[in-house]
CSV table of C-alpha atoms in Angstrom, one decimal:
chain,number,residue,atom,x,y,z
Y,1,MET,CA,0.0,0.0,0.0
Y,2,SER,CA,2.8,2.4,0.8
Y,3,ARG,CA,4.5,1.7,-2.5
Y,4,ASN,CA,1.3,2.4,-4.4
Y,5,SER,CA,0.8,5.6,-2.4
Y,6,GLU,CA,4.3,6.7,-3.3
Y,7,LEU,CA,3.6,6.1,-7.0
Y,8,ARG,CA,0.5,8.1,-6.9
Y,9,GLN,CA,2.3,11.0,-5.3
Y,10,LEU,CA,5.0,10.8,-8.0
Y,11,ARG,CA,2.3,10.9,-10.7
Y,12,ARG,CA,0.8,14.1,-9.2
Y,13,ARG,CA,4.2,15.7,-9.0
Y,14,TRP,CA,5.1,14.8,-12.6
Y,15,PHE,CA,1.8,16.3,-13.8
Y,16,HIS,CA,2.1,19.6,-11.9
Y,17,ARG,CA,5.7,20.0,-12.9
Y,18,PHE,CA,4.9,19.4,-16.5
Y,19,MET,CA,2.0,21.8,-16.6
Y,20,ASN,CA,4.2,24.5,-15.2
Y,21,GLU,CA,6.7,23.9,-18.0
Y,22,GLN,CA,4.3,23.7,-20.9
Y,23,GLU,CA,2.8,27.2,-21.1
Y,24,PRO,CA,1.9,27.8,-24.8
Y,25,MET,CA,3.8,30.7,-26.3
Y,26,GLN,CA,3.3,32.6,-29.5
Y,27,ALA,CA,5.7,34.8,-31.5
Y,28,THR,CA,5.3,37.7,-33.8
Y,29,GLY,CA,6.5,38.1,-37.4
Y,30,SER,CA,9.3,40.4,-36.2
Y,31,LYS,CA,10.7,37.5,-34.2
Y,32,VAL,CA,10.7,35.3,-37.3
Y,33,MET,CA,13.1,37.7,-39.1
Y,34,LYS,CA,15.4,37.9,-36.0
Y,35,HIS,CA,15.4,34.1,-35.8
Y,36,ILE,CA,16.3,33.6,-39.4
Y,37,ALA,CA,19.4,35.7,-39.1
Y,38,GLU,CA,20.7,33.9,-36.0
Y,39,ASN,CA,20.7,30.4,-37.3
Y,40,LYS,CA,23.4,28.6,-39.4
Y,41,GLY,CA,21.2,26.8,-41.9
Y,42,THR,CA,19.8,28.8,-44.8
Y,43,TYR,CA,16.1,29.7,-44.1
Y,44,ILE,CA,14.0,28.6,-47.1
Y,45,GLY,CA,10.5,29.7,-45.9
Y,46,CYS,CA,7.3,28.8,-44.2
Y,47,PHE,CA,5.5,25.8,-45.8
Y,48,SER,CA,2.2,24.0,-45.4
Y,49,ASP,CA,2.3,20.5,-44.0
Y,50,ASP,CA,-0.2,17.7,-44.3
Y,51,SER,CA,0.1,15.2,-41.5
Y,52,ARG,CA,-1.6,12.5,-43.6
Y,53,GLU,CA,1.0,12.7,-46.4
Y,54,ARG,CA,4.2,14.4,-45.2
Y,55,THR,CA,6.9,15.4,-47.7
Y,56,MET,CA,9.6,15.7,-45.0
Y,57,LYS,CA,9.4,12.2,-43.5
Y,58,GLY,CA,13.0,11.1,-43.6
Y,59,ALA,CA,13.2,11.3,-39.8
Y,60,VAL,CA,11.1,12.7,-37.0
Y,61,PHE,CA,12.1,14.0,-33.6
Y,62,TYR,CA,10.1,15.4,-30.8
Y,63,ASP,CA,11.1,17.5,-27.8
Y,64,LEU,CA,8.0,19.1,-26.3
Y,65,ARG,CA,10.0,21.0,-23.8
Y,66,LYS,CA,13.5,21.8,-25.2
Y,67,MET,CA,13.2,22.0,-28.9
Y,68,THR,CA,15.4,24.6,-30.6
Y,69,VAL,CA,16.2,25.4,-34.2
Y,70,SER,CA,19.8,24.4,-33.8
Y,71,HIS,CA,18.9,21.1,-32.2
Y,72,CYS,CA,16.7,20.2,-35.2
Y,73,GLN,CA,19.3,21.4,-37.7
Y,74,GLU,CA,22.1,19.4,-36.2
Y,75,ALA,CA,20.0,16.3,-35.8
Y,76,CYS,CA,19.0,16.4,-39.5
Y,77,ALA,CA,22.5,17.2,-40.7
Y,78,GLU,CA,24.1,14.4,-38.8
Y,79,ARG,CA,21.7,12.0,-40.5
Y,80,ALA,CA,22.7,13.3,-43.9
Y,81,TYR,CA,19.5,15.2,-44.7
Y,82,THR,CA,19.4,18.3,-46.9
Y,83,TYR,CA,16.4,20.0,-45.2
Y,84,ALA,CA,15.2,20.5,-41.6
Y,85,GLY,CA,11.6,21.6,-40.8
Y,86,LEU,CA,10.2,22.6,-37.4
Y,87,GLU,CA,6.5,22.5,-36.5
Y,88,TYR,CA,4.2,23.2,-33.5
Y,89,GLY,CA,7.2,24.7,-31.6
Y,90,ALA,CA,8.4,21.2,-30.7
Y,91,GLU,CA,8.5,18.8,-33.7
Y,92,CYS,CA,11.5,18.4,-36.0
Y,93,TYR,CA,11.2,16.8,-39.5
Y,94,CYS,CA,14.1,15.9,-41.8
Y,95,GLY,CA,14.1,15.2,-45.6
Y,96,ASN,CA,15.7,15.7,-48.9
Y,97,LYS,CA,12.6,17.2,-50.6
Y,98,LEU,CA,10.9,20.5,-50.0
Y,99,PRO,CA,7.1,20.6,-49.2
Y,100,ALA,CA,5.1,21.5,-52.3
Y,101,ASN,CA,3.1,24.5,-50.9
Y,102,MET,CA,4.6,27.7,-49.4
Y,103,ALA,CA,2.6,29.5,-46.7
Y,104,LYS,CA,2.6,33.1,-45.5
Y,105,PRO,CA,5.6,33.9,-43.4
Y,106,GLU,CA,3.4,35.1,-40.5
Y,107,GLU,CA,1.7,31.6,-40.3
Y,108,CYS,CA,5.0,30.2,-38.9
Y,109,ASN,CA,4.4,31.8,-35.5
Y,110,ASN,CA,5.0,29.2,-32.8
Y,111,GLU,CA,7.9,30.0,-30.4
Y,112,CYS,CA,10.3,27.1,-29.9
Y,113,LYS,CA,9.7,25.3,-26.6
Y,114,GLY,CA,13.4,25.5,-25.7
Y,115,GLU,CA,14.4,28.9,-27.1
Y,116,LYS,CA,12.5,32.1,-26.4
Y,117,GLY,CA,12.3,34.5,-29.4
Y,118,SER,CA,12.9,31.8,-32.0
Y,119,ILE,CA,10.3,30.4,-34.3
Y,120,CYS,CA,9.6,26.7,-34.8
Y,121,GLY,CA,6.8,26.6,-37.4
Y,122,GLY,CA,3.2,26.8,-36.6
Y,123,VAL,CA,-0.1,24.8,-36.7
Y,124,ASN,CA,0.4,22.6,-39.8
Y,125,ARG,CA,3.2,24.9,-40.9
Y,126,LEU,CA,6.9,24.1,-41.2
Y,127,SER,CA,9.8,26.5,-40.8
Y,128,VAL,CA,12.2,24.9,-43.3
Y,129,TYR,CA,16.1,25.3,-43.5
Y,130,ARG,CA,18.6,24.0,-46.0
Y,131,MET,CA,21.3,22.1,-44.2
Y,132,GLU,CA,24.2,22.2,-46.7
Y,133,GLU,CA,26.3,24.6,-44.5
Y,134,LEU,CA,26.0,22.3,-41.5
Y,135,ARG,CA,26.4,19.0,-43.3
Y,136,ALA,CA,30.1,19.6,-44.0
Y,137,GLY,CA,30.8,19.8,-40.2
Y,138,ALA,CA,28.4,17.0,-39.3
Y,139,LYS,CA,29.8,14.6,-42.0
Y,140,GLN,CA,32.6,13.4,-39.8
Y,141,ARG,CA,30.2,12.6,-37.0
Y,142,ARG,CA,27.9,10.5,-39.1
Y,143,ASN,CA,28.0,6.7,-38.5
Y,144,VAL,CA,27.9,4.2,-41.3
Y,145,ILE,CA,27.5,0.9,-39.6
Y,146,TYR,CA,28.6,-2.4,-41.2
Y,147,ARG,CA,25.7,-4.9,-41.0
Y,148,GLY,CA,27.5,-7.8,-42.6
Y,149,CYS,CA,27.9,-10.0,-45.7
Y,150,PHE,CA,24.7,-11.4,-47.1
Y,151,LYS,CA,23.6,-13.5,-50.0
Y,152,ALA,CA,22.1,-11.2,-52.6
Y,153,PRO,CA,18.5,-11.7,-53.6
Y,154,GLU,CA,17.9,-13.2,-57.0
Y,155,ASN,CA,16.7,-9.9,-58.5
Y,156,LEU,CA,18.5,-7.0,-57.0
Y,157,THR,CA,16.7,-4.3,-59.0
Y,158,ASP,CA,13.3,-5.6,-57.9
Y,159,THR,CA,14.4,-5.7,-54.2
Y,160,PHE,CA,16.1,-2.3,-54.0
Y,161,PRO,CA,14.3,0.8,-55.3
Y,162,ALA,CA,17.5,2.8,-56.2
Y,163,SER,CA,20.8,1.8,-57.6
Y,164,LEU,CA,24.1,3.3,-58.9
Y,165,ILE,CA,26.9,1.8,-61.0
Y,166,GLN,CA,30.2,3.5,-60.4
Y,167,SER,CA,33.8,2.5,-61.2
Y,168,ASN,CA,36.0,2.6,-58.2
Y,169,LEU,CA,32.9,2.6,-56.0
Y,170,THR,CA,33.6,3.2,-52.3
Y,171,VAL,CA,31.4,2.6,-49.2
Y,172,GLU,CA,31.3,6.4,-48.7
Y,173,MET,CA,30.0,6.9,-52.2
Y,174,CYS,CA,27.3,4.3,-51.9
Y,175,SER,CA,26.3,5.5,-48.4
Y,176,GLU,CA,26.1,9.2,-49.5
Y,177,PHE,CA,24.0,8.2,-52.6
Y,178,CYS,CA,21.6,6.1,-50.5
Y,179,SER,CA,21.4,8.8,-47.8
Y,180,LYS,CA,20.3,11.4,-50.4
Y,181,LYS,CA,17.6,9.0,-51.6
Y,182,GLU,CA,16.5,8.6,-47.9
Y,183,PHE,CA,17.2,4.9,-47.6
Y,184,PRO,CA,18.6,3.3,-44.4
Y,185,LEU,CA,20.5,0.5,-46.2
Y,186,ALA,CA,23.4,0.8,-48.6
Y,187,VAL,CA,24.3,-2.4,-50.4
Y,188,VAL,CA,27.6,-2.8,-52.2
Y,189,SER,CA,28.1,-5.6,-54.8
Y,190,GLY,CA,31.3,-5.0,-56.9
Y,191,PRO,CA,30.9,-1.8,-58.8
Y,192,LYS,CA,27.1,-1.6,-58.0
Y,193,CYS,CA,25.4,0.3,-55.2
Y,194,TYR,CA,21.8,-0.5,-54.2
Y,195,CYS,CA,19.6,1.3,-51.7
Y,196,GLY,CA,16.6,0.1,-49.8
Y,197,TYR,CA,15.1,-1.3,-46.6
Y,198,PRO,CA,15.1,-4.7,-44.8
Y,199,THR,CA,12.2,-6.6,-46.3
Y,200,THR,CA,10.9,-10.2,-46.4
Y,201,HIS,CA,13.0,-10.7,-49.5
Y,202,PHE,CA,16.1,-9.3,-47.7
Y,203,THR,CA,15.7,-9.7,-43.9
Y,204,LEU,CA,19.3,-9.3,-42.8
Y,205,HIS,CA,18.8,-12.4,-40.5
Y,206,ASP,CA,21.2,-14.8,-42.1
Y,207,SER,CA,24.6,-13.2,-42.4
Y,208,MET,CA,27.5,-15.0,-44.1
Y,209,ASP,CA,31.2,-15.2,-43.4
Y,210,ARG,CA,32.8,-12.0,-44.7
Y,211,LEU,CA,35.0,-14.2,-46.9
Y,212,PHE,CA,32.2,-14.6,-49.4
Y,213,CYS,CA,32.0,-10.9,-50.1
Y,214,ASN,CA,35.7,-10.0,-50.2
Y,215,ARG,CA,37.9,-10.5,-53.2
Y,216,LEU,CA,39.7,-13.8,-52.7
Y,217,GLN,CA,43.5,-13.8,-52.7
Y,218,ASN,CA,45.9,-16.6,-51.8
Y,219,ILE,CA,43.0,-19.0,-51.2
Y,220,SER,CA,43.8,-22.7,-51.5
Y,221,SER,CA,42.4,-24.3,-54.7
Y,222,THR,CA,40.6,-26.8,-52.5
Y,223,VAL,CA,38.5,-24.1,-50.9
Y,224,LYS,CA,35.3,-23.6,-53.0
Y,225,VAL,CA,33.7,-20.2,-52.7
Y,226,PRO,CA,30.6,-19.1,-54.6
Y,227,ARG,CA,31.0,-16.3,-57.1
Y,228,GLU,CA,31.5,-12.9,-55.6
Y,229,GLU,CA,28.6,-11.2,-57.4
Y,230,ASN,CA,26.1,-13.5,-55.5
Y,231,TYR,CA,27.0,-11.8,-52.3
Y,232,CYS,CA,27.0,-8.2,-51.0
Y,233,HIS,CA,28.2,-6.0,-48.2
Y,234,VAL,CA,25.4,-4.2,-46.3
Y,235,TYR,CA,25.8,-0.9,-44.5
Y,236,GLN,CA,23.4,1.1,-42.3
Y,237,THR,CA,23.3,4.7,-43.4
Y,238,PRO,CA,22.7,7.6,-41.0
Y,239,VAL,CA,19.1,7.8,-42.4
Y,240,GLN,CA,16.3,6.6,-40.2
Y,241,ASP,CA,14.0,3.8,-41.3
Y,242,THR,CA,10.6,5.6,-41.1
Y,243,ARG,CA,8.2,2.9,-42.3
Y,244,CYS,CA,7.1,2.3,-38.7
Y,245,THR,CA,7.4,5.8,-37.1
Y,246,ASP,CA,3.9,6.9,-37.7
Y,247,ARG,CA,1.7,6.6,-34.6
Y,248,LYS,CA,-1.8,7.7,-33.6
Y,249,PHE,CA,-4.5,7.2,-30.9
Y,250,LEU,CA,-7.1,4.4,-31.5
Y,251,THR,CA,-9.9,5.7,-33.6
Y,252,THR,CA,-12.5,3.9,-31.5
Y,253,LYS,CA,-12.2,3.2,-27.8
Y,254,SER,CA,-10.7,-0.2,-27.0
Y,255,LYS,CA,-13.2,-2.8,-25.7
Y,256,VAL,CA,-10.4,-4.6,-23.9
Y,257,PHE,CA,-8.4,-2.7,-21.2
Y,258,VAL,CA,-4.9,-4.1,-21.4
Y,259,ALA,CA,-2.0,-3.4,-19.0
Y,260,LEU,CA,1.7,-3.4,-19.9
Y,261,SER,CA,2.9,-4.4,-16.4
Y,262,SER,CA,6.4,-4.6,-15.1
Y,263,PHE,CA,8.6,-3.9,-12.1
Y,264,PRO,CA,10.4,-0.5,-12.5
Y,265,GLY,CA,13.6,-0.9,-14.4
Y,266,ALA,CA,12.4,-4.0,-16.3
Y,267,GLY,CA,12.3,-2.4,-19.8
Y,268,ASN,CA,8.7,-1.1,-19.9
Y,269,THR,CA,9.7,2.0,-21.8
Y,270,TRP,CA,11.6,-0.1,-24.4
Y,271,ALA,CA,8.6,-2.4,-24.7
Y,272,ARG,CA,6.3,0.6,-25.3
Y,273,HIS,CA,8.7,1.8,-28.1
Y,274,LEU,CA,8.5,-1.6,-29.8
Y,275,ILE,CA,4.7,-1.9,-29.4
Y,276,GLU,CA,4.0,1.6,-30.7
Y,277,HIS,CA,6.2,1.2,-33.7
Y,278,ALA,CA,4.9,-2.3,-34.5
Y,279,THR,CA,1.2,-1.5,-34.2
Y,280,GLY,CA,1.2,2.2,-35.1
Y,281,PHE,CA,-0.8,3.1,-31.9
Y,282,TYR,CA,0.3,5.0,-28.8
Y,283,THR,CA,0.6,3.3,-25.5
Y,284,GLY,CA,-0.7,5.0,-22.3
Y,285,SER,CA,0.5,5.2,-18.7
Y,286,TYR,CA,-1.0,5.0,-15.3
Y,287,TYR,CA,1.5,7.8,-14.4
Y,288,PHE,CA,2.6,11.0,-16.0
Y,289,ASP,CA,6.2,11.2,-17.0
Y,290,GLY,CA,7.0,14.6,-18.7
Y,291,THR,CA,10.3,13.3,-19.9
Y,292,LEU,CA,8.7,10.5,-21.9
Y,293,TYR,CA,6.0,12.8,-23.2
Y,294,ASN,CA,8.5,15.4,-24.4
Y,295,LYS,CA,10.3,12.7,-26.4
Y,296,GLY,CA,7.3,11.5,-28.3
Y,297,PHE,CA,5.3,9.2,-26.1
Y,298,LYS,CA,2.2,11.2,-26.6
Y,299,GLY,CA,-0.1,8.7,-24.9
Y,300,GLU,CA,1.7,9.7,-21.6
Y,301,LYS,CA,-0.5,12.8,-21.4
Y,302,ASP,CA,-3.7,10.9,-22.2
Y,303,HIS,CA,-5.8,9.9,-19.2
Y,304,TRP,CA,-4.9,6.3,-18.4
Y,305,ARG,CA,-8.5,5.1,-18.6
Y,306,SER,CA,-9.3,6.8,-21.9
Y,307,ARG,CA,-9.0,3.5,-23.8
Y,308,ARG,CA,-7.5,5.5,-26.7
Y,309,THR,CA,-4.2,3.7,-26.3
Y,310,ILE,CA,-3.4,0.1,-27.2
Y,311,CYS,CA,-2.1,-0.7,-23.7
Y,312,VAL,CA,-1.3,1.1,-20.5
Y,313,LYS,CA,2.0,1.1,-18.6
Y,314,THR,CA,1.7,0.2,-14.9
Y,315,HIS,CA,4.1,-0.8,-12.1
Y,316,GLU,CA,1.1,-1.2,-9.7
Y,317,SER,CA,0.3,-4.4,-7.9
Y,318,GLY,CA,-2.4,-5.5,-5.5
Y,319,LYS,CA,-5.8,-7.0,-6.1
Y,320,ARG,CA,-7.7,-3.8,-6.7
Y,321,GLU,CA,-5.1,-2.3,-9.1
Y,322,ILE,CA,-4.8,-5.5,-11.1
Y,323,GLU,CA,-8.5,-6.3,-11.4
Y,324,MET,CA,-9.1,-2.9,-13.1
Y,325,PHE,CA,-7.6,-4.4,-16.3
Y,326,ASP,CA,-9.1,-7.1,-18.5
Y,327,SER,CA,-5.7,-8.5,-19.5
Y,328,ALA,CA,-2.0,-7.8,-19.2
Y,329,ILE,CA,1.4,-8.3,-20.8
Y,330,LEU,CA,3.6,-9.1,-17.8
Y,331,LEU,CA,7.2,-8.1,-18.5
Y,332,ILE,CA,9.8,-9.7,-16.2
Y,333,ARG,CA,13.5,-9.0,-16.1
Y,334,ASN,CA,16.5,-10.3,-14.2
Y,335,PRO,CA,16.1,-8.6,-10.8
Y,336,TYR,CA,19.8,-7.8,-10.6
Y,337,LYS,CA,19.5,-5.8,-13.8
Y,338,SER,CA,16.1,-4.3,-12.9
Y,339,LEU,CA,17.4,-3.0,-9.5
Y,340,MET,CA,20.4,-1.4,-11.1
Y,341,ALA,CA,18.4,0.2,-13.9
Y,342,GLU,CA,15.9,1.6,-11.5
Y,343,PHE,CA,18.6,2.9,-9.2
Y,344,ASN,CA,20.3,4.6,-12.1
Y,345,ARG,CA,16.9,6.2,-13.2
Y,346,LYS,CA,16.2,7.3,-9.6
Y,347,TYR,CA,19.5,9.2,-9.3
Y,348,ALA,CA,20.4,10.1,-13.0
Y,349,GLY,CA,17.2,10.0,-15.1
Y,350,HIS,CA,16.2,7.7,-18.0
Y,351,LEU,CA,19.6,7.9,-19.7
Y,352,GLY,CA,22.1,8.6,-17.0
Y,353,TYR,CA,24.1,6.6,-14.5
Y,354,ALA,CA,24.2,6.9,-10.7
Y,355,THR,CA,27.7,7.9,-9.4
Y,356,ASP,CA,30.0,5.5,-7.5
Y,357,ARG,CA,29.2,7.7,-4.4
Y,358,ASN,CA,25.5,6.8,-4.8
Y,359,TRP,CA,26.2,3.1,-5.1
Y,360,LYS,CA,28.5,3.1,-2.0
Y,361,SER,CA,26.0,5.2,0.1
Y,362,LYS,CA,23.5,3.8,2.6
Y,363,GLU,CA,20.8,4.4,0.0
Y,364,TRP,CA,21.8,1.4,-2.1
Y,365,PRO,CA,21.4,-1.4,0.5
Y,366,ASP,CA,18.1,0.3,1.7
Y,367,PHE,CA,17.0,0.3,-1.9
Y,368,VAL,CA,17.8,-3.3,-2.4
Y,369,ASN,CA,16.1,-4.5,0.8
Y,370,SER,CA,12.9,-2.6,-0.2
Y,371,TYR,CA,12.8,-3.1,-3.9
Y,372,ALA,CA,13.9,-6.7,-4.2
Y,373,SER,CA,10.8,-7.9,-2.3
Y,374,TRP,CA,8.7,-5.6,-4.5
Y,375,TRP,CA,10.2,-7.3,-7.6
Y,376,ALA,CA,8.9,-10.7,-6.4
Y,377,SER,CA,5.5,-9.5,-5.0
Y,378,HIS,CA,4.8,-7.6,-8.2
Y,379,VAL,CA,5.0,-10.8,-10.3
Y,380,LEU,CA,3.2,-13.0,-7.7
Y,381,ASP,CA,0.3,-10.5,-7.4
Y,382,TRP,CA,-0.2,-10.4,-11.2
Y,383,LEU,CA,-0.1,-14.2,-11.3
Y,384,LYS,CA,-2.6,-14.4,-8.6
Y,385,TYR,CA,-5.1,-11.7,-9.6
Y,386,GLY,CA,-4.5,-11.2,-13.4
Y,387,LYS,CA,-7.4,-12.3,-15.5
Y,388,TYR,CA,-5.6,-13.1,-18.7
Y,389,LEU,CA,-1.8,-12.8,-19.0
Y,390,LEU,CA,0.9,-13.0,-21.5
Y,391,VAL,CA,4.3,-13.4,-19.8
Y,392,ILE,CA,7.2,-11.9,-21.6
Y,393,HIS,CA,10.8,-12.2,-20.4
Y,394,TYR,CA,13.0,-9.2,-21.2
Y,395,GLU,CA,15.9,-11.5,-22.0
Y,396,ASP,CA,13.8,-13.5,-24.5
Y,397,LEU,CA,12.6,-10.3,-26.1
Y,398,LYS,CA,16.1,-9.1,-26.6
Y,399,GLN,CA,17.3,-12.4,-28.1
Y,400,ASN,CA,14.3,-13.2,-30.2
Y,401,LEU,CA,12.8,-9.8,-31.0
Y,402,ILE,CA,10.5,-10.5,-33.9
Y,403,PRO,CA,8.9,-13.7,-32.7
Y,404,LYS,CA,8.3,-12.3,-29.2
Y,405,LEU,CA,7.0,-9.0,-30.6
Y,406,LYS,CA,4.6,-11.0,-32.8
Y,407,GLU,CA,3.2,-12.6,-29.7
Y,408,MET,CA,2.7,-9.3,-28.0
Y,409,VAL,CA,1.0,-7.8,-31.1
Y,410,GLU,CA,-1.3,-10.8,-31.5
Y,411,PHE,CA,-2.2,-10.6,-27.7
Y,412,LEU,CA,-3.1,-6.9,-28.3
Y,413,ASN,CA,-5.4,-8.0,-31.1
Y,414,ALA,CA,-3.5,-5.9,-33.7
Y,415,THR,CA,-2.2,-6.8,-37.1
Y,416,VAL,CA,1.2,-5.9,-38.5
Y,417,THR,CA,3.0,-6.5,-41.7
Y,418,GLU,CA,6.4,-8.4,-41.9
Y,419,ASP,CA,8.0,-5.3,-43.4
Y,420,ARG,CA,6.8,-3.1,-40.5
Y,421,LEU,CA,8.3,-5.6,-38.0
Y,422,LEU,CA,11.6,-5.5,-39.9
Y,423,CYS,CA,11.5,-1.7,-39.6
Y,424,VAL,CA,11.0,-2.0,-35.8
Y,425,GLU,CA,13.9,-4.4,-35.7
Y,426,ASN,CA,16.0,-1.8,-37.6
Y,427,ASN,CA,14.9,0.8,-35.0
Y,428,ARG,CA,15.0,-1.5,-32.0
Y,429,ASP,CA,16.8,0.6,-29.5
Y,430,GLY,CA,14.6,3.7,-29.5
Y,431,ASN,CA,15.6,6.9,-27.7
Y,432,PHE,CA,15.8,5.7,-24.1
Y,433,LYS,CA,18.7,3.2,-24.2
Y,434,ARG,CA,21.6,3.9,-22.0
Y,435,SER,CA,24.8,4.1,-24.0
Y,436,GLY,CA,26.5,0.9,-22.9
Y,437,ALA,CA,26.8,-0.5,-19.4
Y,438,ARG,CA,29.1,1.7,-17.3
Y,439,GLN,CA,31.7,-0.5,-15.8
Y,440,LYS,CA,32.1,-0.2,-12.0
Y,441,ASP,CA,35.4,-1.1,-10.3
Y,442,PHE,CA,33.5,-2.8,-7.5
Y,443,GLU,CA,30.7,-5.3,-7.0
Y,444,PRO,CA,27.5,-3.4,-6.0
Y,445,PHE,CA,25.8,-6.6,-4.6
Y,446,THR,CA,27.0,-8.0,-1.3
Y,447,GLN,CA,26.7,-11.7,-0.6
Y,448,GLU,CA,23.8,-10.9,1.8
Y,449,MET,CA,22.0,-9.1,-1.0
Y,450,LYS,CA,22.6,-12.0,-3.4
Y,451,ASN,CA,21.2,-14.5,-1.0
Y,452,LEU,CA,18.1,-12.3,-0.5
Y,453,ILE,CA,17.5,-11.8,-4.3
Y,454,ASP,CA,18.2,-15.4,-5.2
Y,455,GLY,CA,15.6,-16.5,-2.8
Y,456,TYR,CA,13.0,-14.3,-4.5
Y,457,ILE,CA,14.1,-15.6,-7.9
Y,458,LEU,CA,13.4,-19.2,-6.9
Y,459,THR,CA,10.0,-18.2,-5.5
Y,460,VAL,CA,9.0,-16.4,-8.7
Y,461,ASP,CA,10.3,-19.2,-10.9
Y,462,GLU,CA,8.3,-21.8,-9.0
Y,463,ALA,CA,5.1,-19.6,-9.1
Y,464,LEU,CA,5.4,-19.2,-12.9
Y,465,LYS,CA,5.7,-22.9,-13.4
Y,466,GLY,CA,2.8,-23.5,-11.0
Y,467,ARG,CA,0.6,-21.4,-13.4
Y,468,ASN,CA,1.9,-23.3,-16.4
Y,469,PHE,CA,4.0,-20.4,-17.7
Y,470,THR,CA,7.6,-20.7,-18.8
Y,471,GLY,CA,9.9,-20.4,-15.8
Y,472,LEU,CA,12.5,-17.6,-15.5
Y,473,PRO,CA,15.4,-17.7,-18.0
Y,474,ARG,CA,18.0,-20.3,-16.9
Y,475,GLU,CA,20.8,-17.7,-17.2
Y,476,TYR,CA,19.9,-16.1,-13.9
Y,477,VAL,CA,18.1,-18.8,-11.9
Y,478,PRO,CA,20.4,-20.0,-9.0
Y,479,ARG,CA,21.5,-23.6,-9.3
């Protein structure tokens, strides 16, 4: 009861803090001219935007609290786009084509949420900049990621929408060509460059030894290697795969009220990212987290009982809180990892890390003693009171993303194409993944803590099997 009370207080605090930060602001035409002169990109003008058929859809970014013109420009430039467009004071769109229809300059009149006196478009209006001046500086920071060597599909021109034949072709040439065409994959096969997406004809699931793609030298005559042109090197360009980034609220209220339930730190935000991009519908939340809303989780602001979202995040447990839902996806993660993730979030936010001083303070053992039992009681309560459950283990979701995501989508009674799932896989991390595990020069868990946590792990494992669910992953069950 005390934990649930604490969560409700947090929800109220988040809401009041957010409302104080979100006062709508308008700007005058005079500010538009001042703003144009102060920014590095070349201002092209104010354009009409159609949310149903966007021209600038190469990449999309939201920051409903701190958006600035420079932030949008740099984000688009680093992803190799020619144009950056700002809308509603908080939305950033990138692309290599200009919108078709210009609007009156004074119609771009929304002040940027993170920069007073600057203009970030308007209602269905884009302030558009050309990025060529910034791209030269951003070029060195762009990442072209090698995805591997793959067997080429039978008909390359049918599989890939754009191609280029160039003598002395380099990876940089191919990546630059595909980036301008707004494709996330650059495929090199000899002197030929192809651009496209992961599809059912080219899933990127079965990589080959790099030997098959490289020119062969000093290879024994007894080694038989297929012809080079049947294989290709694949690279990820800086361009975002946008086939699955469109999201909206449900057009009619959901008849089934579904929870996405987890212990804090168990990957709920990541699971929401996957569900939203796979289904195209927003997820909701029992709480209100302004940070998540500001970064594009628009269902965060919707009332959790509106039934306009495909499922609702909750960390609650207890009979009354659980029985409010008709069904639930129960997400479970290794408690050692969950406890560390939640401790990091508590002291350093969604993307930061707690300091060594935090870990070595009295707060950490107190946190473990309190939250470890909550990890167990959360699962046990949902197993006891949940009406209809789908149990998903975080570790299984990471290792077998598409099969597990298909299970979740089917449970939510949604349909999704294979190509959209491949797009989700291509954007699997989302915007709330900590950049690597910060290595500590000490072990945060004492033997006493481990004995406590291992006891809870065995209890939960037994309870899952007792309900005919798959037990916890063997990798962290004590033996």
